[in-house]
Coordinates of C-alpha atoms and ligand atoms in Angstrom, one line a residue:
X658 CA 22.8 16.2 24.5
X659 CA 22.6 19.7 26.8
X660 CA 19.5 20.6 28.5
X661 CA 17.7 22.5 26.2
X662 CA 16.4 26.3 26.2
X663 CA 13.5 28.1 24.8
X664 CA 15.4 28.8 21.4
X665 CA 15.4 32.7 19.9
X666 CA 13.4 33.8 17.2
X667 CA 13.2 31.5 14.4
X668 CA 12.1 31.3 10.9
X669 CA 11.7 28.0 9.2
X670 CA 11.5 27.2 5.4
X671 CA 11.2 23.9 4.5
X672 CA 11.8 22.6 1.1
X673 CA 9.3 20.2 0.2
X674 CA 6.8 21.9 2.0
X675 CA 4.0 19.8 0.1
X676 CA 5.8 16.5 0.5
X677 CA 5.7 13.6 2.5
X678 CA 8.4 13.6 5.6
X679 CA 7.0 17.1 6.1
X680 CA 3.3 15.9 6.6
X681 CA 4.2 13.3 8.5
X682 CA 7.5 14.1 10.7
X683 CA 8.6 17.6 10.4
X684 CA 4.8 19.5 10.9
X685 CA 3.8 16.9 13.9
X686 CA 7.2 17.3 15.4
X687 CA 6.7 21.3 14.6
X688 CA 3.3 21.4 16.5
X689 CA 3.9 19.4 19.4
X690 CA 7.0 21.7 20.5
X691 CA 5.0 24.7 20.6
X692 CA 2.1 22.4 22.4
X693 CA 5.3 21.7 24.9
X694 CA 6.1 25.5 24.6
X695 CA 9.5 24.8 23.3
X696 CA 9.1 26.9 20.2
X697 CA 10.5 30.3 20.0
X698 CA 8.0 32.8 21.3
X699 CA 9.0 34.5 17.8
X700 CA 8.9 31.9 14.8
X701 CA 7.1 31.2 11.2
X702 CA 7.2 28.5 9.5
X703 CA 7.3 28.5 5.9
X704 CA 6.3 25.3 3.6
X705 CA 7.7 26.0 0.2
X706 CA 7.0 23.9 -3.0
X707 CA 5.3 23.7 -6.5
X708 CA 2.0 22.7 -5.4
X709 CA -0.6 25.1 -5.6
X710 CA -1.8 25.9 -1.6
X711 CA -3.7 28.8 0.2
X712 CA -2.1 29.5 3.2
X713 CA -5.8 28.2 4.4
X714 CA -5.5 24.9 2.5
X715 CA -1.8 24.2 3.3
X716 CA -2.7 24.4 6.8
X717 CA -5.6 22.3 6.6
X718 CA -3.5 19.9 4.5
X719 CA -0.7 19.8 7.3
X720 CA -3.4 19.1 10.6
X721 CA -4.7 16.2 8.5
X722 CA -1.0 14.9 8.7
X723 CA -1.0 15.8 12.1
X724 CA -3.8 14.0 12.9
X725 CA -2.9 11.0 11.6
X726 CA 0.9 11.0 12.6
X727 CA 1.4 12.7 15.9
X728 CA 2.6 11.0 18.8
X729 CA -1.0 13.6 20.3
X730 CA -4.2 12.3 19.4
X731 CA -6.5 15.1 20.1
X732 CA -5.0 16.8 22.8
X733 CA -4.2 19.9 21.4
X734 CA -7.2 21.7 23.5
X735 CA -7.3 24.8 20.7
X736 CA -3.4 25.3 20.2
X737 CA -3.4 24.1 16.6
X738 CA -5.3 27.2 15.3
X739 CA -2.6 29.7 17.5
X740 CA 0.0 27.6 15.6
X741 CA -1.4 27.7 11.8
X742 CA -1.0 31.5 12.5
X743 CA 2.8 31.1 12.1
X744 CA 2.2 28.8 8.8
X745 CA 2.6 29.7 5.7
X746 CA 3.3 28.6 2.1
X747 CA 5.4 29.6 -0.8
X748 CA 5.0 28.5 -4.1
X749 CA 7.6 28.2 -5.7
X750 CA 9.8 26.5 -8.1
X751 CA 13.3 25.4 -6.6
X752 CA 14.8 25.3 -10.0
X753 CA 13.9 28.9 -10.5
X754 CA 17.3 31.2 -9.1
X755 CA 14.7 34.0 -9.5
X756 CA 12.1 33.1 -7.2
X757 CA 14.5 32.4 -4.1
X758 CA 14.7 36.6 -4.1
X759 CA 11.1 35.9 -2.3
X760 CA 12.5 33.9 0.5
X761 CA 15.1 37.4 0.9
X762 CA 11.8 39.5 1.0
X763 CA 10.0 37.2 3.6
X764 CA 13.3 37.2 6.0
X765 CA 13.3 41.1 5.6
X766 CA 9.8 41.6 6.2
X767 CA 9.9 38.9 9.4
X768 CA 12.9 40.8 10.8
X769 CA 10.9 43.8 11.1
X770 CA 7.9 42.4 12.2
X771 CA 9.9 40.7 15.5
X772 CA 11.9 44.0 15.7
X773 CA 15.5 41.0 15.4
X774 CA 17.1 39.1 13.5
X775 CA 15.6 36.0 13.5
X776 CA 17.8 32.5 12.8
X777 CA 17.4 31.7 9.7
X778 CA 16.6 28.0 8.9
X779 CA 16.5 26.3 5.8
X780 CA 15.5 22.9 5.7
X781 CA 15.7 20.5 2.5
X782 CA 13.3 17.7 3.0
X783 CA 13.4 17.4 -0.9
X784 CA 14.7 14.3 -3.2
X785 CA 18.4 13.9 -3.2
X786 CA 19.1 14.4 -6.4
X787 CA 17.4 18.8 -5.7
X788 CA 19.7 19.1 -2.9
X789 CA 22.2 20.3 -4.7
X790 CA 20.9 22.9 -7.2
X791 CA 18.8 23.7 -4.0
X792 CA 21.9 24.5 -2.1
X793 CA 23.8 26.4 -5.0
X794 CA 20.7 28.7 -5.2
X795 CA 20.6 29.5 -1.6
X796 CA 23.8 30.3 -1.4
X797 CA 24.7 33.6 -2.8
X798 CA 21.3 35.1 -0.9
X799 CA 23.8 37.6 1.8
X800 CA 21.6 35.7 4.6
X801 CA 23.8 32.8 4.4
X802 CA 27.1 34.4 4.9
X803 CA 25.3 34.9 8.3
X804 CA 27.5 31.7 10.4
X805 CA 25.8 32.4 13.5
X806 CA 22.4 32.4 12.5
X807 CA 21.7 30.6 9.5
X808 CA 21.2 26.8 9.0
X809 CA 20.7 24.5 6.6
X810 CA 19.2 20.9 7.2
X811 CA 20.2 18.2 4.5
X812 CA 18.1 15.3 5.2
X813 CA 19.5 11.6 4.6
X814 CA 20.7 10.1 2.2
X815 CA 23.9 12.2 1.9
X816 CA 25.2 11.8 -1.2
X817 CA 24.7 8.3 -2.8
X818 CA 28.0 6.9 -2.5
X819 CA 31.4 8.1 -1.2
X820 CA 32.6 10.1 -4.2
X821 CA 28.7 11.9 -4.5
X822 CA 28.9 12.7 -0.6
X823 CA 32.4 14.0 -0.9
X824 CA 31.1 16.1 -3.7
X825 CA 27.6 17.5 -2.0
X826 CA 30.3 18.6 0.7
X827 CA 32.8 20.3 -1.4
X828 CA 29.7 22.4 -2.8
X829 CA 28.0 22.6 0.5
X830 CA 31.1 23.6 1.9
X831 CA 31.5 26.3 -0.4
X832 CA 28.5 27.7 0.3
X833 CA 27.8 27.4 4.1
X834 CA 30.2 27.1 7.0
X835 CA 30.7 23.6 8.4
X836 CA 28.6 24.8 11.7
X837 CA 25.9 25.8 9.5
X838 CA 25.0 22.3 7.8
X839 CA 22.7 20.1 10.1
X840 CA 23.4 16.8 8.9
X841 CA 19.8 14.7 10.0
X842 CA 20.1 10.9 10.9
X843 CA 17.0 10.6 13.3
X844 CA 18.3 8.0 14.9
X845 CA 20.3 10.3 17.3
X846 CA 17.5 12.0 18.0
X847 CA 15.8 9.1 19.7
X848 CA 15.2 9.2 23.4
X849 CA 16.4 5.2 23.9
X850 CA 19.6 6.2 21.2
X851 CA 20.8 8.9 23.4
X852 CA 20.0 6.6 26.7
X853 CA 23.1 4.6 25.5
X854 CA 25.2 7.8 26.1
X855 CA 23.8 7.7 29.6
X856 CA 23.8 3.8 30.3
X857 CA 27.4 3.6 29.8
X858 CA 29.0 6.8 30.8
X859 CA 27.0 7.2 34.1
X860 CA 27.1 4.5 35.3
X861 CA 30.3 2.8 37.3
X862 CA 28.7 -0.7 35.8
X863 CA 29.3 -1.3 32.7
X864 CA 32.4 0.9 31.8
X865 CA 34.8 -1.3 33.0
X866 CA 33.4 -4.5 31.4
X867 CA 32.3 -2.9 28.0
X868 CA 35.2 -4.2 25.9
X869 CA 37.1 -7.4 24.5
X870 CA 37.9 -9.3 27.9
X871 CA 33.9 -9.7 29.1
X872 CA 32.0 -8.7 25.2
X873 CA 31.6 -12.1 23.2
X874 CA 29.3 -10.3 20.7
X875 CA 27.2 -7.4 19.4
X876 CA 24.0 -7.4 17.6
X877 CA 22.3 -4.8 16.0
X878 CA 18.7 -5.5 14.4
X879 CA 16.8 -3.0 13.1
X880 CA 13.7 -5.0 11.2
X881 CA 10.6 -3.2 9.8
X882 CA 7.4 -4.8 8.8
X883 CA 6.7 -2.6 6.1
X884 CA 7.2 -3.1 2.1
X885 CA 8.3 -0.2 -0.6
X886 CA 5.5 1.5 0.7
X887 CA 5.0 3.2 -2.2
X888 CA 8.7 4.7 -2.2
X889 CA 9.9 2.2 -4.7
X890 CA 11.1 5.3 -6.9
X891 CA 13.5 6.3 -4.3
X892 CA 14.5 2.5 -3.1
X893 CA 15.6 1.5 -6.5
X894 CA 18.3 4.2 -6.2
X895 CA 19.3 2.8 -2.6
X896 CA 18.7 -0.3 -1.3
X897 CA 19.0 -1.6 2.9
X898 CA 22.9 -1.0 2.6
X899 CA 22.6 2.9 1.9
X900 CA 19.0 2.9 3.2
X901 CA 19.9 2.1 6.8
X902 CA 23.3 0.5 7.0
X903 CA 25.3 3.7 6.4
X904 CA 23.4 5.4 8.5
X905 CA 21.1 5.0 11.0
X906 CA 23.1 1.3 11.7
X907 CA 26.4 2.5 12.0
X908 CA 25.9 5.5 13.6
X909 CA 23.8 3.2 16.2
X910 CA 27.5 1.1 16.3
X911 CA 29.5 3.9 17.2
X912 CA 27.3 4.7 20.2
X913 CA 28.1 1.1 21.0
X914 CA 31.4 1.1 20.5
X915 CA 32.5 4.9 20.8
X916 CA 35.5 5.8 24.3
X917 CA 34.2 8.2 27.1
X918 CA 34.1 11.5 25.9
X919 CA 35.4 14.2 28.1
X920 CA 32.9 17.0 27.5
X921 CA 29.2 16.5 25.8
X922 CA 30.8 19.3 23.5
X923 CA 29.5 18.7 20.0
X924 CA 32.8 18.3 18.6
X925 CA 34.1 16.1 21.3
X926 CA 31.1 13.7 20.9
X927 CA 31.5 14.1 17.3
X928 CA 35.1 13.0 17.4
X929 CA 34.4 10.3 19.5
X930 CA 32.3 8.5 17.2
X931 CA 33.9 9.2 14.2
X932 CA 36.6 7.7 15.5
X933 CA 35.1 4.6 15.6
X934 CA 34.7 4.4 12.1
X935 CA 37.7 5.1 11.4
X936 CA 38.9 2.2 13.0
X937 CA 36.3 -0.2 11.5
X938 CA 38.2 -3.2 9.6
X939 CA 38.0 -2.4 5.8
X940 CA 36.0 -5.3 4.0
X941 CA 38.1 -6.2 1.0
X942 CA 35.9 -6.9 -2.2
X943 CA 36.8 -10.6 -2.3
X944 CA 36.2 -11.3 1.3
X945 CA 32.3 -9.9 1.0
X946 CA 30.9 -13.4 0.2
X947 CA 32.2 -14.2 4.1
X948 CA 31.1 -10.4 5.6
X949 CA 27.9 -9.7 4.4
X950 CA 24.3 -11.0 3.0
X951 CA 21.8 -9.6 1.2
X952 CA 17.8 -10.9 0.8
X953 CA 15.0 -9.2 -1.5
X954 CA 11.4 -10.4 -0.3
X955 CA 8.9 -12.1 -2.1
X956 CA 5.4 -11.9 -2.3
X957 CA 3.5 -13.7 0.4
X958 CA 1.6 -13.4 3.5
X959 CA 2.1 -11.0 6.1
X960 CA -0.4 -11.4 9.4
X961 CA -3.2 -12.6 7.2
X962 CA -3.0 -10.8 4.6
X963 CA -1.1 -11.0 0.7
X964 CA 1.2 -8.7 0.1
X965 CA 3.2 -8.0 -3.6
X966 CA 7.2 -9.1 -3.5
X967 CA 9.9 -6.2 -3.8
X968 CA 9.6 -6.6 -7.7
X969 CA 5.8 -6.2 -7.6
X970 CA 6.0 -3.1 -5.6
X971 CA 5.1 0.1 -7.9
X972 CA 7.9 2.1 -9.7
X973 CA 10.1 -1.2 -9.1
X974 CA 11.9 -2.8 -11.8
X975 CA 10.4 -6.1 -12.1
X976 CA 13.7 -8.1 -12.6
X977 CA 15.4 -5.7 -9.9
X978 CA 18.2 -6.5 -8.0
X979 CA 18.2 -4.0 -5.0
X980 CA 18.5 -6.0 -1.6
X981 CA 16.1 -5.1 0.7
X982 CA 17.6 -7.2 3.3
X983 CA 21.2 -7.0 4.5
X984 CA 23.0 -8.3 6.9
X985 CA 26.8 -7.3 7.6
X986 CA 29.6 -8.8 10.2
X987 CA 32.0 -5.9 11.1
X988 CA 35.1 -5.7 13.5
X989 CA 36.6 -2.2 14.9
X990 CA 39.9 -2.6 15.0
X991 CA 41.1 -1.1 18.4
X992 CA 42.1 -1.7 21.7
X993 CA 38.5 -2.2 22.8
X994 CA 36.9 -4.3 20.2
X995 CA 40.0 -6.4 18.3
X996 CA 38.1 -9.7 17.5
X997 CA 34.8 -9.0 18.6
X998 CA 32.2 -9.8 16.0
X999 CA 29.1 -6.7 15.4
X1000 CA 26.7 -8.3 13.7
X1001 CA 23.9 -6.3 11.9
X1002 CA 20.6 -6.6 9.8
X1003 CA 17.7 -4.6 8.6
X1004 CA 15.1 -5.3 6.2
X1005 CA 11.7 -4.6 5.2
X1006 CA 8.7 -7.0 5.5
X1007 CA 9.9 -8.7 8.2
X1008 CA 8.4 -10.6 11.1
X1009 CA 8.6 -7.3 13.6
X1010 CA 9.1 -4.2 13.7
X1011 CA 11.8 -3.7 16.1
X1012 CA 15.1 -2.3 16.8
X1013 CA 17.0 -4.1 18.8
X1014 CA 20.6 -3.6 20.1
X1015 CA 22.3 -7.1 22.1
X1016 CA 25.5 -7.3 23.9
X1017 CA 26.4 -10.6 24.5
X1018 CA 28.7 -11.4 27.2
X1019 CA 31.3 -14.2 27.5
X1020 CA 30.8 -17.2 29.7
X1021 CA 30.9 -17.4 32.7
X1022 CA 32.9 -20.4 34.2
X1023 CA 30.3 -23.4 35.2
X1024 CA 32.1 -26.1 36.4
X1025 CA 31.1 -25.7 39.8
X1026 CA 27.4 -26.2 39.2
X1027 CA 26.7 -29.8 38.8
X1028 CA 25.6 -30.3 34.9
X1029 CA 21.6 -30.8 35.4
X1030 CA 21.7 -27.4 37.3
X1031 CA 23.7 -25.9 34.3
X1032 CA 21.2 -26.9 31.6
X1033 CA 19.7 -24.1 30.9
X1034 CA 22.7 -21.6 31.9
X1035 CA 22.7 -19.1 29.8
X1036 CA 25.8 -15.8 29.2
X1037 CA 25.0 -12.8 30.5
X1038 CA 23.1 -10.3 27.9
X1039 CA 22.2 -7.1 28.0
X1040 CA 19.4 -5.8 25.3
X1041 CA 18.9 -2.2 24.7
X1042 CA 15.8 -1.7 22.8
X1043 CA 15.6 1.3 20.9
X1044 CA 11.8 0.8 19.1
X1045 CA 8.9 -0.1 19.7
X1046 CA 9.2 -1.3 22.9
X1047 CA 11.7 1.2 25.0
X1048 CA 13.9 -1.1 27.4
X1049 CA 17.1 -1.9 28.8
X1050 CA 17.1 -5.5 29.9
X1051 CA 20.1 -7.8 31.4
X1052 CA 20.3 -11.0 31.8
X1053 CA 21.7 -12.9 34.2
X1054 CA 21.1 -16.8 35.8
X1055 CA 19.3 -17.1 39.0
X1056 CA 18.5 -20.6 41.5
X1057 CA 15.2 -21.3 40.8
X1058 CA 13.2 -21.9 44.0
X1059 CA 13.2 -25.3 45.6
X1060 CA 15.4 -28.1 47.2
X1061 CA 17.7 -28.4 44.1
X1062 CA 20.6 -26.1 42.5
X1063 CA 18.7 -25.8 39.5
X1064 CA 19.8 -22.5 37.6
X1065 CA 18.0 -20.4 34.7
X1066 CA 18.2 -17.1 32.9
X1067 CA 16.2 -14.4 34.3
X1068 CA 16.0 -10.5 33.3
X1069 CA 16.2 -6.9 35.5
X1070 CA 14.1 -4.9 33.6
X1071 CA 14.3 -1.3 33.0
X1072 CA 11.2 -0.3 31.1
X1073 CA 10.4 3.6 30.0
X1074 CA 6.9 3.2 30.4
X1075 CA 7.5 2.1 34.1
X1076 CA 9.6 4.1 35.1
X1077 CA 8.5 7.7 33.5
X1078 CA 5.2 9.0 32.8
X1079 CA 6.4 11.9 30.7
X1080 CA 5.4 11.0 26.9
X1081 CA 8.8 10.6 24.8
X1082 CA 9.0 13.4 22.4
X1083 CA 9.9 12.0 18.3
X1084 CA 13.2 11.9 17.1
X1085 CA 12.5 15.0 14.8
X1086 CA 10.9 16.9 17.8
X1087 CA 14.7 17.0 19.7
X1088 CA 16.8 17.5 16.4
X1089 CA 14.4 20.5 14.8
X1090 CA 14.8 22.2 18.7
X1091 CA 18.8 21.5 18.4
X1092 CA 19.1 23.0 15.1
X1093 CA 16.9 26.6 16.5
X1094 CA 19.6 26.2 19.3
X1095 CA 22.3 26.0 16.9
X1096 CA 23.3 22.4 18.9
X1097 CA 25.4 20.3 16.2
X1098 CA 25.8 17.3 19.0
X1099 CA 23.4 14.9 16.9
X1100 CA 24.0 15.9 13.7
X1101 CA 26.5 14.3 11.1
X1102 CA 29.7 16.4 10.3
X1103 CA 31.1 15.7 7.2
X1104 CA 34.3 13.4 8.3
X1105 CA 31.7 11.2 9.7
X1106 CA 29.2 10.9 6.6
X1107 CA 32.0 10.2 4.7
X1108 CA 33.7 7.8 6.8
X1109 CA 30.5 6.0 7.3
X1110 CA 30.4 5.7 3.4
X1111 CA 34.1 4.2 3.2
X1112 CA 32.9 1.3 5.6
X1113 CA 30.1 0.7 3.2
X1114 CA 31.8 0.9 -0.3
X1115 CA 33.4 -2.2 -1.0
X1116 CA 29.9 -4.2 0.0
X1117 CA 28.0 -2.0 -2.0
X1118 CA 30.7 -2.2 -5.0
X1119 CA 30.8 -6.2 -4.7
X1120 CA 26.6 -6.5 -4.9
X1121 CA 26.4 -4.1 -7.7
X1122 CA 29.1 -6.3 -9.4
X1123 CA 27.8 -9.8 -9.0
X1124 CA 24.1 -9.6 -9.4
X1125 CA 22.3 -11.6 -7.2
X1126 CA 21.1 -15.5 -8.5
X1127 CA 18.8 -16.3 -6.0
X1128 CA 16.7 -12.8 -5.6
X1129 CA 13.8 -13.2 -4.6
X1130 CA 15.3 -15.0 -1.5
X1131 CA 12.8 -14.6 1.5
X1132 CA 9.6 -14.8 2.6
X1133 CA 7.6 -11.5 4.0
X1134 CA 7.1 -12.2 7.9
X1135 CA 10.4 -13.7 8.0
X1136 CA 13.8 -12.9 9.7
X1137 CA 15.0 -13.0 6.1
X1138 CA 17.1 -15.1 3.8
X1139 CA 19.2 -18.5 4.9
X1140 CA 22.3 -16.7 4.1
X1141 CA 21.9 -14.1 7.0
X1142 CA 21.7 -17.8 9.3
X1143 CA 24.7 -19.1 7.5
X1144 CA 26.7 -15.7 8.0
X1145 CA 26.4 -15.3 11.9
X1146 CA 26.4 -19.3 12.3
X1147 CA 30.1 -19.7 10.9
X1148 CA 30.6 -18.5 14.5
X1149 CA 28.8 -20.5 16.5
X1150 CA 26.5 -17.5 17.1
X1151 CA 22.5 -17.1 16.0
X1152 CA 20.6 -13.9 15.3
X1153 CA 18.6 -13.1 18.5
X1154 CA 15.0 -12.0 17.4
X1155 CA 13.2 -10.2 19.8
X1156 CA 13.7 -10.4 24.2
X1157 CA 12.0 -13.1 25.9
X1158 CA 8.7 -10.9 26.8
X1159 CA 7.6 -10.0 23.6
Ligands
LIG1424 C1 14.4 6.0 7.0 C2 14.4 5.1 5.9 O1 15.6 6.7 7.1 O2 14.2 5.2 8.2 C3 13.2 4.2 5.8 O3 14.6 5.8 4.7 C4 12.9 3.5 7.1 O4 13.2 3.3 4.7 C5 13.0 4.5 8.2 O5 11.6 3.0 7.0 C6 12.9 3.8 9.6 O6 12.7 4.8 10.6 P1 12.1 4.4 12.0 O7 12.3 5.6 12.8 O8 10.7 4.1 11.7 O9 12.8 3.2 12.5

């Protein structure tokens, strides 16, 4: 959330240097800050994992990832072979306490080599369930008694449920100092995310209408197009709720719904949106039925082509009853928000790919207008669209031309693309240059993980409870099951899919 600085000497290990969110995310992100000179002038980057790699062939391996998922396509005129000279790779086995006396050795040998000490960064894009024998290893290594410059990145999910996240903490906790654990939801890190920051505090607009007397509403989609994609193993164990809901969605909410901070100090912003979740309205198990839908998809056709349902999908149970869909009505409790409805959903192998954030405003009185000029009035809206498309758009009526009052909704666009020419960096391109800058702004503290958890518990203890009847309950290239309809349509609201110009 601060203007960023060239950060000082870094050295990067990541765990699960072989695996998949480093070839597609972490390297990209990696490479396209030192094409944008934002790396350290002093850095390595160290892959670590049980695959067997040459330094040649792990850096083959990595541009081929590059290649296929950079935001750059080709336009790294030479830089990628001055940037494989700070990659390396360590094999090594995670579960070995003996072998993490090499990771001492390379910090050692680095320090002298850039004549500093460097920070030290460890990041754990590993399975869950590695994090914490991963963490307990690190631990007694005397580099992490260094608070100022060591780091360790704990990618999503945190824990799998609020007693497992309260535990990783405690052990976490006894290991690192609070300001050493990066807590990664990506979300925050992207460009149109951190826009909501700016939309409502700089501006004189919105502010004073962003609460209970003027909100009808809020929406929050986030749909994906995309199946199991081959991550059934890890999906089983999760599910939409954890998957995105705890998460990405929520923390997406308390940008929404978070008061004016007084500084963009990481704390204060921190405390800010906790805060939020503190005062979401606890879901009591029996009222879930009336709170909250799930959907699993079926097999079907998506844009011409078959695709397997959820149960199909490889290492998925085939009578498995992990939602892939869900859909959840929540109320904050405060000043600001008593009585104002935020409706959410995400799921996979839906019509779009898009997320989505809606604030529906309340009527506006009409009786002035004579009714045939009213038809088509519509509320004021204002869409924030976070992916793919980045825009902010409101909507208000306007005469249309002619010798009659005849009204209709029209839109004031803010689009990115317009308006800038600069390329959007990737979510992981911001947080991995926060975490060398030691900037904790975007990054969960534990309160807030575990808050976010509490929210979630009751829903995720009523599924797991009653087992669905109805699974599978929704087509692929669909908005997803009849229940989602039935839950935001008790209110006399609908799910708004996508804005007018797509
Ligand atoms: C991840 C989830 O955190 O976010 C995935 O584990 C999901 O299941 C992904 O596909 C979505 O991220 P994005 O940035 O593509 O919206």
């Amino acid at each position: 959330m601060q203007n960023h600085k060239r950060p000082p000497a870094s050295l990067l290990f990541i765990f699960g240097g072989s695996g998949d969110l480093n070839y597609r995310k972490l390297s990209p992100a990696l490479f396209n800050l030192f094409i944008d000179d934002w790396m350290p002038e002093k850095f390595d980057i160290v892959g670590i994992g049980r695959t067997e790699y040459s330094n040649d062939n792990y850096r083959a391996h990595l541009l081929k990832g590059i290649q296929q998922f950079s935001r750059r396509k080709g336009e790294e005129n030479g830089k990628w072979s001055k940037f494989s000279e700070h990659v390396a790779y360590l094999q090594m086995d995670a579960g070995n306490e003996a072998d993490y006396q090499k990771i001492a050795d390379i910090v050692k040998e680095k320090e002298k080599e850039y004549g500093e000490h460097p920070n030290v960064i460890f990041y754990l894009a590993v399975a869950p369930q590695l994090v914490p024998g991963i963490a307990q290893k690190l631990g007694p290594l005397n580099i992490c008694a260094d608070t100022k410059c060591t780091r360790i990145v704990v990618e999503k999910p945190f824990g799998h449920d609020l007693k497992s996240a309260q535990e990783l903490n405690s052990l976490l906790l006894t290991m690192f100092d609070e300001k050493q654990i990066y807590r990664i939801d990506h979300y925050l890190g992207k460009e149109t995310v951190q826009n909501i920051i700016a939309l409502r505090f700089a501006n004189a607009l919105f502010e004073p209408i962003w609460n209970r007397n003027y909100i009808d509403h809020v929406q929050i989609t986030a749909s994906e197009t995309v199946g199991a994609e081959g991550r059934g193993g890890y999906y089983e164990q999760s599910g939409a709720l954890r998957d995105m809901v705890q998460n990405h969605i929520l923390q997406l909410l308390c940008m929404i719904g978070m008061e004016a901070p007084v500084s963009f100090d990481a704390n204060e912003i921190r405390n800010k949106t906790v805060d939020v979740l503190h005062a979401m309205r606890k879901i009591t198990k029996d009222d879930v039925k009336d709170f909250a839908a799930r959907g699993q998809y079926s097999s079907g056709w998506m844009k011409g082509e078959k695709v397997p349902g959820y149960r199909e999908e490889s290492s998925v149970d085939q009578h498995s009853n992990v939602e892939t869909f869900a859909a959840v009505k929540f109320y904050i409790d405060n000043w600001r928000w008593q009585g104002v409805p935020f409706y959410v959903r995400t799921g996979k192998r839906m019509k779009e790919k898009s997320t989505i954030i809606t604030v529906q405003f309340k009527k506006a009185p009409n009786y002035a207008f004579p009714p045939e000029a009213a038809e088509t009035w519509r509320s004021n809206r204002l869409t924030i669209s976070i992916q793919p498309e980045m825009d902010i758009r409101l909507r208000f009526q306007a005469k249309r031309p002619g010798q009659e009052m005849s009204l209709n909704p029209v839109d004031m666009i803010f689009n990115y693309k317009d308006a800038y020419e600069e390329s959007q960096p990737e979510a992981y391109e911001t947080l991995l240059l926060d975490v060398m800058e030691g900037n904790a702004t975007l990054f969960m503290r534990a309160d807030q993980v575990e808050a976010a958890w509490k929210v979630i518990m009751p829903i995720q203890e009523a599924w797991e409870a009653r087992p669905p009847l109805d699974f599978p309950n929704y087509a692929p290239d669909s908005w997803g099951p009849e229940d989602a309809e039935a839950l935001i349509a008790r209110e006399g609201h609908n799910w708004i899919s996508v804005p007018a110009h797509h």
